[in-house]
Amino acid sequence: MEKNKTKTFVLRINTETMSAIEKWAADEFRSVNGQILYLLNEALKKNRRMRGKNEKNHDFFVN
């Protein structure tokens, strides 16, 4: 897969969770989409499913 490509998809999320994400995004001056991407990327890095920004390759780790 080519770098910097994005894929669009529909996400179903309950209203309480969406409200919390909207507030969090506003608090950090991000869009809701940006906040969701941030949260996903942080979770992937924390669980060693994706490399951090300082590493050369951003592909997923292979087990």
Short mmCIF file of C-alpha atoms in Angstrom, two decimals, residues 25-49:
data_model
loop_
_atom_site.label_atom_id
_atom_site.label_comp_id
_atom_site.label_asym_id
_atom_site.label_seq_id
_atom_site.Cartn_x
_atom_site.Cartn_y
_atom_site.Cartn_z
CA ALA A 25 -11.30 17.34 19.83
CA ALA A 26 -12.42 20.91 20.54
CA ASP A 27 -10.25 21.03 23.68
CA GLU A 28 -7.20 20.06 21.60
CA PHE A 29 -8.11 22.23 18.56
CA ARG A 30 -8.58 19.21 16.30
CA SER A 31 -11.42 18.15 14.03
CA VAL A 32 -13.42 15.11 15.14
CA ASN A 33 -11.86 13.15 12.28
CA GLY A 34 -8.40 14.28 13.35
CA GLN A 35 -9.10 13.30 16.94
CA ILE A 36 -10.28 9.82 15.95
CA LEU A 37 -7.16 9.34 13.79
CA TYR A 38 -4.99 10.54 16.67
CA LEU A 39 -6.64 8.09 19.09
CA LEU A 40 -6.32 5.18 16.67
CA ASN A 41 -2.66 5.94 15.94
CA GLU A 42 -1.80 6.25 19.64
CA ALA A 43 -3.55 2.95 20.42
CA LEU A 44 -1.72 1.22 17.56
CA LYS A 45 1.67 2.52 18.71
CA LYS A 46 0.97 1.70 22.38
CA ASN A 47 0.10 -1.88 21.46
CA ARG A 48 3.09 -2.18 19.12
CA ARG A 49 0.91 -2.58 16.04
#
